[in-house]
XYZ file of C-alpha atoms in Angstrom:
670
model
C 104.602 114.446 170.176
C 100.961 113.537 170.838
C 99.852 117.000 169.649
C 101.885 116.707 166.456
C 100.346 113.341 165.650
C 96.840 114.684 166.235
C 97.551 117.653 163.968
C 98.811 115.342 161.229
C 95.691 113.196 161.531
C 93.496 116.278 161.328
C 95.429 117.668 158.344
C 95.227 114.342 156.528
C 91.501 114.176 157.159
C 90.914 117.674 155.847
C 93.070 117.049 152.739
C 91.305 113.797 152.049
C 87.970 115.544 152.255
C 89.157 118.236 149.862
C 90.375 115.658 147.362
C 87.112 113.755 147.627
C 85.135 116.949 147.044
C 87.284 117.817 144.004
C 86.757 114.339 142.539
C 83.029 114.631 143.142
C 82.905 117.967 141.303
C 84.905 116.609 138.369
C 82.497 113.685 138.095
C 79.490 116.020 138.229
C 81.005 118.289 135.577
C 81.686 115.285 133.335
C 78.108 114.040 133.809
C 76.734 117.454 132.828
C 78.922 117.543 129.757
C 77.716 114.030 128.867
C 74.134 115.316 128.945
C 75.096 118.209 126.701
C 77.284 116.539 124.110
C 76.304 112.876 124.040
C 72.631 112.852 125.050
C 71.847 116.232 123.480
C 69.778 117.146 126.577
C 70.609 120.856 126.732
C 68.001 121.764 129.344
C 69.120 118.921 131.590
C 72.745 119.974 131.085
C 71.909 123.575 132.054
C 70.411 122.396 135.329
C 73.430 120.161 135.973
C 75.945 122.952 135.249
C 74.088 125.315 137.588
C 74.300 122.703 140.342
C 78.052 122.295 139.793
C 78.512 126.080 140.031
C 76.494 126.206 143.264
C 78.526 123.395 144.856
C 81.961 124.414 143.541
C 82.818 126.542 146.553
C 86.509 127.443 146.424
C 87.187 125.303 143.332
C 87.395 128.178 140.865
C 88.631 126.066 137.982
C 85.581 123.782 137.975
C 83.215 126.723 138.552
C 84.691 128.630 135.611
C 84.487 125.567 133.342
C 80.855 125.028 134.323
C 80.102 128.704 133.613
C 81.588 128.411 130.141
C 79.676 125.218 129.330
C 76.481 126.839 130.659
C 76.958 129.735 128.266
C 77.559 127.348 125.367
C 74.316 125.504 126.161
C 72.326 128.747 126.162
C 74.009 129.727 122.908
C 73.005 126.456 121.254
C 69.421 127.099 122.340
C 69.594 130.626 120.899
C 68.878 132.153 124.308
C 69.991 135.681 125.260
C 71.183 134.287 128.614
C 74.404 133.200 126.907
C 75.858 136.742 126.858
C 74.840 137.281 130.488
C 76.601 134.083 131.587
C 79.782 134.976 129.661
C 79.869 138.465 131.218
C 79.361 136.972 134.664
C 82.245 134.555 134.026
C 84.543 137.430 133.043
C 83.601 139.381 136.153
C 84.053 136.499 138.600
C 86.848 134.426 137.033
C 89.214 136.832 135.292
C 92.101 134.932 136.923
C 91.227 131.810 134.907
C 92.827 133.275 131.807
C 92.274 130.480 129.275
C 88.614 129.996 130.172
C 88.040 133.753 130.375
C 89.625 134.140 126.949
C 87.180 131.644 125.473
C 84.271 133.486 127.095
C 85.461 136.799 125.677
C 85.776 135.238 122.223
C 82.174 134.054 122.418
C 80.998 137.495 123.526
C 82.786 139.053 120.573
C 81.186 136.556 118.204
C 77.750 137.298 119.640
C 78.149 141.050 119.418
C 75.536 141.203 116.666
C 72.949 139.625 118.941
C 72.379 136.039 120.080
C 69.890 134.229 117.897
C 70.191 136.727 115.060
C 70.952 135.340 111.646
C 74.665 135.509 110.895
C 76.376 135.022 107.562
C 77.933 131.621 107.074
C 81.719 131.787 107.088
C 84.608 129.438 106.387
C 87.785 129.956 108.382
C 91.220 128.376 107.852
C 92.535 126.405 110.838
C 95.616 124.680 109.405
C 97.329 125.462 106.130
C 99.623 122.917 104.462
C 98.308 120.240 106.807
C 100.177 116.938 106.751
C 96.818 115.261 106.037
C 93.179 115.298 107.130
C 92.888 111.643 108.141
C 91.443 112.155 111.600
C 88.690 113.661 113.720
C 88.457 116.471 116.281
C 87.771 116.432 120.012
C 84.405 117.571 121.380
C 85.823 120.959 122.398
C 87.165 121.469 118.871
C 90.723 121.990 120.030
C 92.445 118.687 119.197
C 92.600 116.744 115.952
C 94.107 113.338 115.290
C 96.119 112.839 112.110
C 98.995 110.830 110.584
C 102.535 112.160 110.896
C 104.171 111.136 107.620
C 107.360 113.000 108.507
C 108.149 110.375 111.155
C 107.302 107.357 109.007
C 103.512 107.311 109.404
C 102.682 107.523 113.126
C 99.565 108.497 115.043
C 99.750 112.171 116.007
C 97.540 114.903 117.442
C 97.274 118.581 116.505
C 96.462 121.497 118.813
C 94.287 123.571 116.467
C 94.459 126.571 118.800
C 98.223 126.794 119.278
C 99.135 125.193 115.940
C 101.440 122.558 117.442
C 101.757 118.839 116.663
C 102.566 115.964 119.007
C 103.410 112.415 117.979
C 101.416 109.837 119.964
C 103.234 106.608 119.066
C 105.784 105.103 116.715
C 103.520 102.584 114.973
C 104.745 103.551 111.518
C 108.165 102.839 110.099
C 107.931 103.744 106.430
C 109.826 102.979 104.270
C 112.343 100.976 106.308
C 109.888 98.312 107.490
C 106.978 99.177 105.180
C 104.509 99.587 108.033
C 102.393 102.691 108.502
C 99.197 104.178 109.915
C 96.416 104.833 107.375
C 93.431 106.194 109.340
C 92.855 107.764 112.784
C 89.667 108.446 114.780
C 89.621 110.331 118.099
C 87.221 109.042 120.795
C 84.294 111.205 122.021
C 86.041 111.939 125.322
C 89.289 112.801 123.553
C 91.285 110.195 125.499
C 91.794 107.434 122.920
C 92.578 107.117 119.213
C 91.504 104.188 117.056
C 93.614 103.716 113.962
C 94.311 101.448 111.019
C 97.778 99.900 110.879
C 99.016 98.515 107.548
C 101.934 96.152 106.925
C 103.067 95.629 103.314
C 106.333 93.759 103.915
C 105.247 90.489 102.318
C 101.554 90.939 101.667
C 99.146 93.583 102.890
C 98.072 92.990 106.485
C 95.637 95.360 108.212
C 94.883 95.799 111.903
C 92.475 97.953 113.890
C 94.297 99.307 116.935
C 93.571 101.633 119.845
C 96.009 103.824 121.787
C 95.585 106.440 124.515
C 96.412 110.005 123.474
C 99.450 109.881 125.769
C 100.787 106.881 123.822
C 99.983 104.317 126.512
C 97.798 101.186 126.514
C 98.264 100.434 122.807
C 96.576 97.243 121.674
C 95.234 95.447 118.600
C 91.469 94.951 118.460
C 91.051 93.219 115.117
C 93.178 91.617 112.403
C 91.281 89.996 109.524
C 92.943 87.156 107.628
C 93.363 88.015 103.922
C 91.219 91.054 104.458
C 91.029 94.807 104.964
C 89.741 96.551 108.086
C 89.666 100.213 109.049
C 87.989 102.221 111.850
C 85.432 104.742 110.583
C 84.028 106.401 113.703
C 83.418 105.975 117.411
C 79.870 105.400 118.537
C 78.626 108.170 120.870
C 78.820 105.863 123.912
C 82.614 105.748 123.526
C 82.561 101.972 124.012
C 82.328 100.816 120.399
C 83.912 101.599 117.055
C 82.368 101.377 113.593
C 84.736 99.343 111.392
C 84.603 98.624 107.669
C 85.875 95.158 106.708
C 86.434 93.538 103.323
C 87.939 90.203 102.248
C 89.748 88.856 99.219
C 88.799 85.518 97.661
C 91.070 84.191 94.913
C 92.597 87.625 94.557
C 89.250 89.418 94.120
C 87.759 91.802 96.684
C 84.332 90.760 97.909
C 81.452 92.841 99.209
C 82.380 94.638 102.420
C 80.530 94.813 105.716
C 80.034 97.237 108.614
C 81.026 96.065 112.084
C 80.242 97.573 115.479
C 83.231 96.540 117.593
C 83.674 96.610 121.377
C 86.766 98.548 122.428
C 87.117 96.474 125.584
C 87.571 93.051 123.976
C 87.414 93.428 120.165
C 84.183 91.441 119.873
C 81.824 92.708 117.209
C 78.494 92.365 115.488
C 78.103 92.629 111.723
C 75.469 95.312 111.215
C 75.126 95.260 107.414
C 76.710 94.243 104.100
C 77.857 96.685 101.451
C 80.165 99.603 100.748
C 80.417 102.366 103.364
C 81.450 105.802 102.144
C 81.446 107.808 105.352
C 79.390 107.157 108.466
C 77.896 109.273 111.257
C 75.832 108.640 114.377
C 73.020 110.711 115.822
C 74.018 112.493 119.076
C 71.828 110.129 121.125
C 73.386 107.093 119.409
C 70.057 105.664 118.232
C 70.698 106.036 114.503
C 73.530 105.820 112.042
C 73.801 107.187 108.527
C 76.132 106.142 105.725
C 76.497 106.408 101.954
C 77.244 103.700 99.406
C 78.762 106.076 96.805
C 75.484 107.274 95.257
C 72.783 107.099 97.982
C 72.496 107.992 101.659
C 70.950 105.562 104.155
C 69.768 105.697 107.779
C 69.468 102.698 110.075
C 68.902 101.831 113.707
C 72.146 101.375 115.621
C 70.864 98.536 117.781
C 68.457 96.978 115.276
C 69.023 94.346 112.622
C 66.694 95.596 109.895
C 68.154 96.939 106.662
C 68.902 100.678 106.633
C 66.514 102.805 104.565
C 67.637 105.038 101.689
C 66.838 108.714 102.083
C 65.065 110.304 99.103
C 67.188 112.087 96.541
C 68.717 111.670 93.144
C 71.485 109.172 92.581
C 74.815 111.012 92.778
C 78.294 110.607 94.211
C 77.707 111.064 97.940
C 79.583 110.725 101.204
C 78.319 111.165 104.755
C 80.261 113.823 106.681
C 78.575 114.100 110.105
C 75.341 114.207 112.063
C 74.603 117.739 113.261
C 74.831 118.447 117.027
C 71.103 119.140 117.454
C 70.369 115.739 115.879
C 67.997 116.952 113.157
C 70.228 116.812 110.068
C 72.841 114.690 108.330
C 75.581 116.672 106.603
C 76.792 115.095 103.362
C 79.205 115.801 100.515
C 77.291 115.305 97.279
C 77.451 115.971 93.561
C 73.651 116.016 93.242
C 73.947 119.648 92.135
C 76.588 118.848 89.533
C 79.727 119.535 91.587
C 80.991 118.578 95.075
C 78.960 120.521 97.657
C 77.808 120.296 101.274
C 74.114 119.505 101.768
C 71.960 119.131 104.886
C 69.439 116.272 104.887
C 66.631 116.770 107.461
C 66.078 113.583 109.486
C 63.714 112.696 112.346
C 63.315 109.283 114.013
C 65.440 107.642 111.345
C 63.414 109.000 108.425
C 63.592 111.914 106.032
C 61.752 114.956 107.394
C 62.173 117.493 104.610
C 63.945 118.601 101.471
C 67.738 118.659 101.195
C 69.319 122.093 101.687
C 72.432 123.249 99.841
C 74.957 124.655 102.323
C 78.160 125.280 100.402
C 79.262 124.624 96.828
C 82.584 125.051 95.079
C 84.384 122.269 96.935
C 86.964 119.891 95.512
C 86.481 116.155 95.421
C 89.147 115.654 98.100
C 87.050 116.535 101.166
C 87.086 114.698 104.505
C 84.876 115.495 107.466
C 86.579 115.878 110.844
C 83.641 116.699 113.136
C 81.632 119.459 114.811
C 82.848 122.014 117.351
C 80.721 122.737 120.463
C 79.248 125.822 118.767
C 78.125 124.037 115.628
C 81.117 124.741 113.419
C 82.007 121.905 111.062
C 85.696 121.112 110.649
C 86.748 119.545 107.370
C 89.865 118.937 105.342
C 90.154 119.838 101.677
C 92.952 118.478 99.525
C 93.886 120.103 96.242
C 95.771 117.608 94.130
C 96.415 118.216 90.460
C 99.163 117.981 87.888
C 100.512 120.396 85.342
C 103.387 120.196 82.898
C 105.956 122.991 83.088
C 109.025 123.760 80.979
C 112.300 125.428 81.910
C 115.796 125.875 80.545
C 118.362 123.342 81.764
C 122.054 123.624 82.462
C 123.289 120.274 83.707
C 120.711 119.575 86.417
C 119.965 123.215 87.276
C 116.934 125.057 85.965
C 117.596 128.305 84.133
C 114.675 130.684 84.381
C 111.285 130.214 86.017
C 109.247 127.150 84.957
C 106.319 128.001 82.671
C 103.158 125.937 82.221
C 102.789 124.375 78.788
C 99.227 125.641 78.569
C 97.897 128.331 80.894
C 94.341 127.758 79.664
C 94.089 124.299 81.221
C 94.109 123.438 84.885
C 95.208 119.834 84.461
C 98.012 118.470 82.286
C 100.425 115.566 82.679
C 103.211 113.642 81.006
C 105.330 115.691 78.629
C 107.884 114.408 76.105
C 109.743 115.685 73.042
C 109.850 113.636 69.856
C 113.281 112.123 69.060
C 114.023 114.956 66.602
C 112.821 117.618 69.059
C 110.335 119.088 66.582
C 107.197 118.036 68.473
C 106.162 117.887 72.113
C 103.301 115.805 73.483
C 101.415 115.963 76.774
C 98.114 114.805 78.197
C 95.307 117.319 78.622
C 91.828 117.180 80.146
C 92.539 114.432 82.689
C 94.308 112.124 80.190
C 91.417 112.060 77.720
C 93.289 113.842 74.939
C 96.892 114.011 73.805
C 98.101 117.435 72.764
C 100.911 117.601 70.211
C 102.754 120.907 69.868
C 104.977 121.942 66.975
C 107.988 123.360 68.822
C 108.921 125.795 66.040
C 105.503 127.450 65.701
C 103.702 126.592 68.947
C 100.720 125.287 66.968
C 98.892 122.527 68.837
C 96.673 119.684 67.648
C 94.703 117.312 69.843
C 94.075 113.638 69.337
C 92.060 111.154 71.375
C 93.290 107.538 71.395
C 90.588 105.253 70.056
C 90.441 103.163 73.201
C 87.739 102.288 75.711
C 90.108 102.808 78.659
C 92.954 105.332 78.505
C 95.925 105.048 80.854
C 98.416 107.756 81.799
C 101.357 106.583 79.675
C 102.487 107.899 76.279
C 105.885 107.887 74.558
C 107.148 108.403 71.016
C 108.463 105.492 69.019
C 112.188 105.816 68.168
C 111.325 106.910 64.632
C 108.844 109.514 65.876
C 106.080 108.390 63.520
C 103.784 106.807 66.124
C 102.999 107.126 69.827
C 102.884 104.200 72.241
C 99.983 104.497 74.722
C 98.549 102.234 77.382
C 94.862 101.403 77.654
C 92.024 99.021 76.988
C 90.476 98.321 73.600
C 86.835 97.868 72.690
C 87.380 94.093 72.787
C 88.433 94.259 76.443
C 92.117 93.586 75.834
C 94.397 95.744 77.977
C 97.958 96.614 77.082
C 100.239 98.816 74.990
C 98.906 100.220 71.737
C 100.628 102.051 68.890
C 98.628 105.148 67.949
C 98.587 107.223 64.788
C 99.201 110.813 66.025
C 96.919 112.229 63.314
C 93.850 109.989 63.530
C 94.070 108.396 66.973
C 93.723 104.940 65.470
C 95.365 102.258 67.608
C 96.617 98.696 67.313
C 97.650 96.380 70.141
C 101.345 95.437 70.230
C 101.761 93.988 73.744
C 99.039 92.737 76.049
C 99.456 93.378 79.779
C 97.144 93.012 82.750
C 98.675 95.909 84.663
C 96.471 98.672 86.119
C 96.037 101.601 83.663
C 97.903 103.930 86.023
C 101.019 101.738 86.070
C 101.594 100.818 82.439
C 105.248 101.661 81.666
C 107.462 100.714 78.713
C 110.667 101.514 76.796
C 111.768 100.772 73.231
C 115.137 99.550 72.060
C 116.951 102.115 69.896
C 115.835 100.382 66.670
C 112.223 100.157 67.871
C 112.108 96.379 67.386
C 112.060 95.368 71.061
C 109.705 96.552 73.805
C 110.323 96.261 77.553
C 107.088 96.703 79.521
C 105.434 96.196 82.899
C 103.412 93.051 83.349
C 100.574 92.007 85.656
C 100.310 93.643 89.092
C 102.818 96.348 88.004
C 105.700 94.484 89.696
C 106.968 92.345 86.801
C 108.806 93.182 83.577
C 108.384 91.504 80.189
C 110.231 91.873 76.888
C 108.739 91.362 73.428
C 110.328 91.105 70.008
C 107.940 93.198 67.905
C 109.180 91.567 64.697
C 108.659 87.902 65.634
C 106.111 88.360 68.419
C 108.239 86.314 70.815
C 107.644 87.360 74.417
C 109.194 86.380 77.750
C 109.300 87.543 81.347
C 112.499 89.293 82.290
C 111.661 90.003 85.947
C 109.023 88.379 88.159
C 108.086 88.569 91.815
C 109.089 92.157 92.620
C 107.733 93.459 95.890
C 107.941 97.068 94.664
C 105.933 98.951 92.060
C 107.832 99.722 88.857
C 107.441 103.475 88.364
C 109.556 103.956 85.228
C 111.317 101.757 82.641
C 114.368 103.084 80.755
C 116.962 101.554 78.423
C 120.629 102.552 78.297
C 121.946 104.141 75.056
C 123.815 100.942 74.130
C 120.702 98.818 74.799
C 122.522 96.524 77.222
C 120.961 97.718 80.496
C 117.348 98.147 81.589
C 116.821 100.569 84.496
C 113.765 100.655 86.748
C 112.578 103.369 89.165
C 111.245 101.500 92.224
C 110.237 104.251 94.689
C 113.263 103.987 96.991
C 115.869 102.749 94.545
C 116.856 102.513 90.896
C 117.681 99.009 89.712
C 119.958 98.268 86.775
C 119.351 94.949 85.030
C 121.068 93.051 82.263
C 118.730 93.609 79.289
C 119.297 90.069 77.998
C 118.974 88.046 81.199
C 117.167 90.313 83.677
C 119.953 89.776 86.195
C 120.321 92.602 88.722
C 123.679 94.271 88.183
C 123.423 97.323 90.420
C 121.129 99.094 92.888
C 121.213 102.860 93.373
C 119.740 104.293 96.567
C 119.448 107.784 97.980
C 121.807 109.453 100.399
C 119.420 108.806 103.292
C 116.942 106.076 104.070
C 113.563 107.056 102.707
C 114.810 109.100 99.749
C 112.276 108.648 96.936
C 112.986 108.198 93.229
C 110.145 109.221 90.903
C 111.834 109.150 87.500
C 115.215 108.883 85.807
C 116.862 108.982 82.392
C 120.233 108.034 80.964
C 122.986 110.461 80.076
C 123.790 110.431 76.367
C 127.182 108.787 76.952
C 125.643 106.031 79.094
C 128.012 106.754 81.988
C 125.397 108.017 84.388
C 121.790 108.873 85.147
C 119.729 111.960 85.813
C 117.230 111.200 88.573
C 114.190 113.011 89.938
C 114.213 112.434 93.675
C 113.087 113.898 96.985
C 113.694 113.367 100.662
C 110.937 111.787 102.752
C 108.797 114.571 104.249
C 110.078 117.269 101.867
C 107.587 119.132 99.690
C 110.028 119.797 96.851
C 112.037 117.533 94.566
C 115.515 117.740 93.047
C 117.304 116.688 89.889
C 120.561 114.807 90.409
C 123.308 113.679 88.072
C 124.447 110.249 89.300
C 127.741 108.962 87.832
C 127.949 105.185 87.509
C 131.659 105.207 88.360
C 130.880 105.970 92.002
C 131.528 109.714 91.822
C 129.634 112.310 93.850
C 126.103 113.298 92.954
C 125.441 116.733 91.520
C 121.997 117.739 92.783
C 119.864 120.871 92.396
C 116.483 121.670 93.994
C 113.545 122.272 91.644
C 111.418 124.312 94.027
C 108.417 122.089 93.281
C 107.186 118.544 93.727
C 107.687 116.583 90.512
C 106.381 113.200 89.377
C 108.245 112.819 86.089
C 110.548 114.696 83.736
C 111.914 114.625 80.186
C 115.011 116.321 78.814
C 114.884 117.723 75.280
C 117.100 115.993 72.687
C 119.545 118.925 72.697
C 119.743 118.829 76.508
C 118.855 122.518 76.857
C 115.294 122.180 78.174
C 113.422 120.038 80.627
C 109.701 119.306 80.967
C 108.495 118.413 84.463
C 105.154 117.011 85.536
C 104.554 119.097 88.631
C 102.221 117.729 91.280
C 100.388 120.327 93.336
C 99.360 118.660 96.583
C 98.017 120.896 99.346
C 95.779 119.987 102.266
C 93.997 122.607 104.365
C 91.820 122.229 107.469
C 88.818 124.582 107.586
C 85.902 125.268 109.917
C 82.515 126.193 108.444
C 80.465 128.260 110.908
C 76.990 129.783 111.246
C 75.361 127.484 108.719
C 72.975 125.330 110.743
C 69.279 126.121 110.157
C 68.052 129.009 112.283
C 71.516 130.440 112.870
C 72.790 131.494 109.463
C 72.319 133.176 106.159
C 73.962 130.735 103.791
C 76.837 132.106 101.731
C 77.224 130.073 98.570
């Protein structure tokens, strides 16, 4: 018994020593990586990695990791030793398959010679991404994002294996109208800061932090009557850059930049103004941001005003600070179109001329961060509209949809005149209305004589004029009747609604107009003969997407995102609510059947990328629904019921990595 006890004591002692040694090595490896990635001290990191390798002993995992990081450091310095270290890793640690695979990949990439100029390349990491609202981990493997398919939760993507994992259940859209809007992954990859938004009664915003395993979730900041969103982690991993803005008497005031402690939520206000992207130098001494048209650099710990970098005034956004600390990467239109530029910076000041890196980008670009080897990960969102036509049998399309004009990239709207002889649609980003003669195909274009042009246009019941929404030269905003030949306009109903949400419907005789009022959540009615006007609906919590009138003129119907509401046209009293088959089903548009006994609705299921047309009987009968094979925002059925025009929305996000573009390592490929 005594011998057994002694053996147990000895075994416990040995095991404890082994665990202590393993912990010590992990700490040393982390310290070396801190030198490399946070401090930017590559030579110091090389010495630290070599020491870890020498002391690793039987711990092959740590030794292999240190070998890989050592090779990456040499590669960043442009030293030929990188290939030697990778080959040594493959020879000694072939059993560490994942690490050995990464080493082999780096050897393959360096086959043309370390330090030699390589052509810049852009490689796709994630097609049809759910969104690009996040940042990547230091090793370039993980990316935070928002999972809209689950109601708007924090999630993380494995960019190597192509798998997604939900981190929490903070979002519950549309049931509770709460969702996540932004995510930022911490430098060590262990925490995610995110913006949480609640729109149940009024918009409430919070800055929250959660561990990547979903634990330790907490709220750091909740402004009263204000907006707050995390922008980036500071390199020390202890603070977050937050943009905050307040409303006073319904008007948004100038915003400010906060540096907020993760531990307790306390913050300092670093500066006032708009922040369009922010980045920190690798050593944390400097930060750079844009205010839409200029780029600035300031001291992180100082209080003096940041200094504008030289350059022409253009739409600009800060993407990232480069790993070597000598450049700020920005998205700018200083060349005439959205492009990536490198701005040389040293000690918080400009140190050279801006360098064009890549042009031909869209406006929907978000920076997600740098990989260890200097590749820049970014998301690009293509979002545009086009009007297509197809034959219609009930709610099913007959034949493939065809664009109304193949010569134009962007078109929207789409509506036949009451007699079916003309068809109108918006072209050139809503600046011009195109009117097509359906018999001949001949088109004419007309520009509404307005200072501000909205995205709404519909024929009057007689087909002689077109009702449009916009703002006149005198500053009055509302619904205007337009001459389709000259573009001349006259105001018929004033409304303070945003230009993107002006919606209206005529009575059959054209003498009464139902239209959206202020804040796009109210409905007014105006007698166009007498000028008498009154509110029919006030205090909606939902945006009114479409306004329609039943054939007999007795019922007004409203598309409200997740439901269609039927109202008594005389009193505004709600008579019926139509919802989808499942919670979260979205309604984008609807129209009445000619007999007034039902509706045709354009709808889609939450998370689906395609929409459907459905015939909805008002007697409680079953829906007849048919998939469109596209995402649609609106539709219009021809007067004879044999054709349909659909405003198709093309919405595609892709995550890319741009490689071999940093100065001294690349031949730029424009």
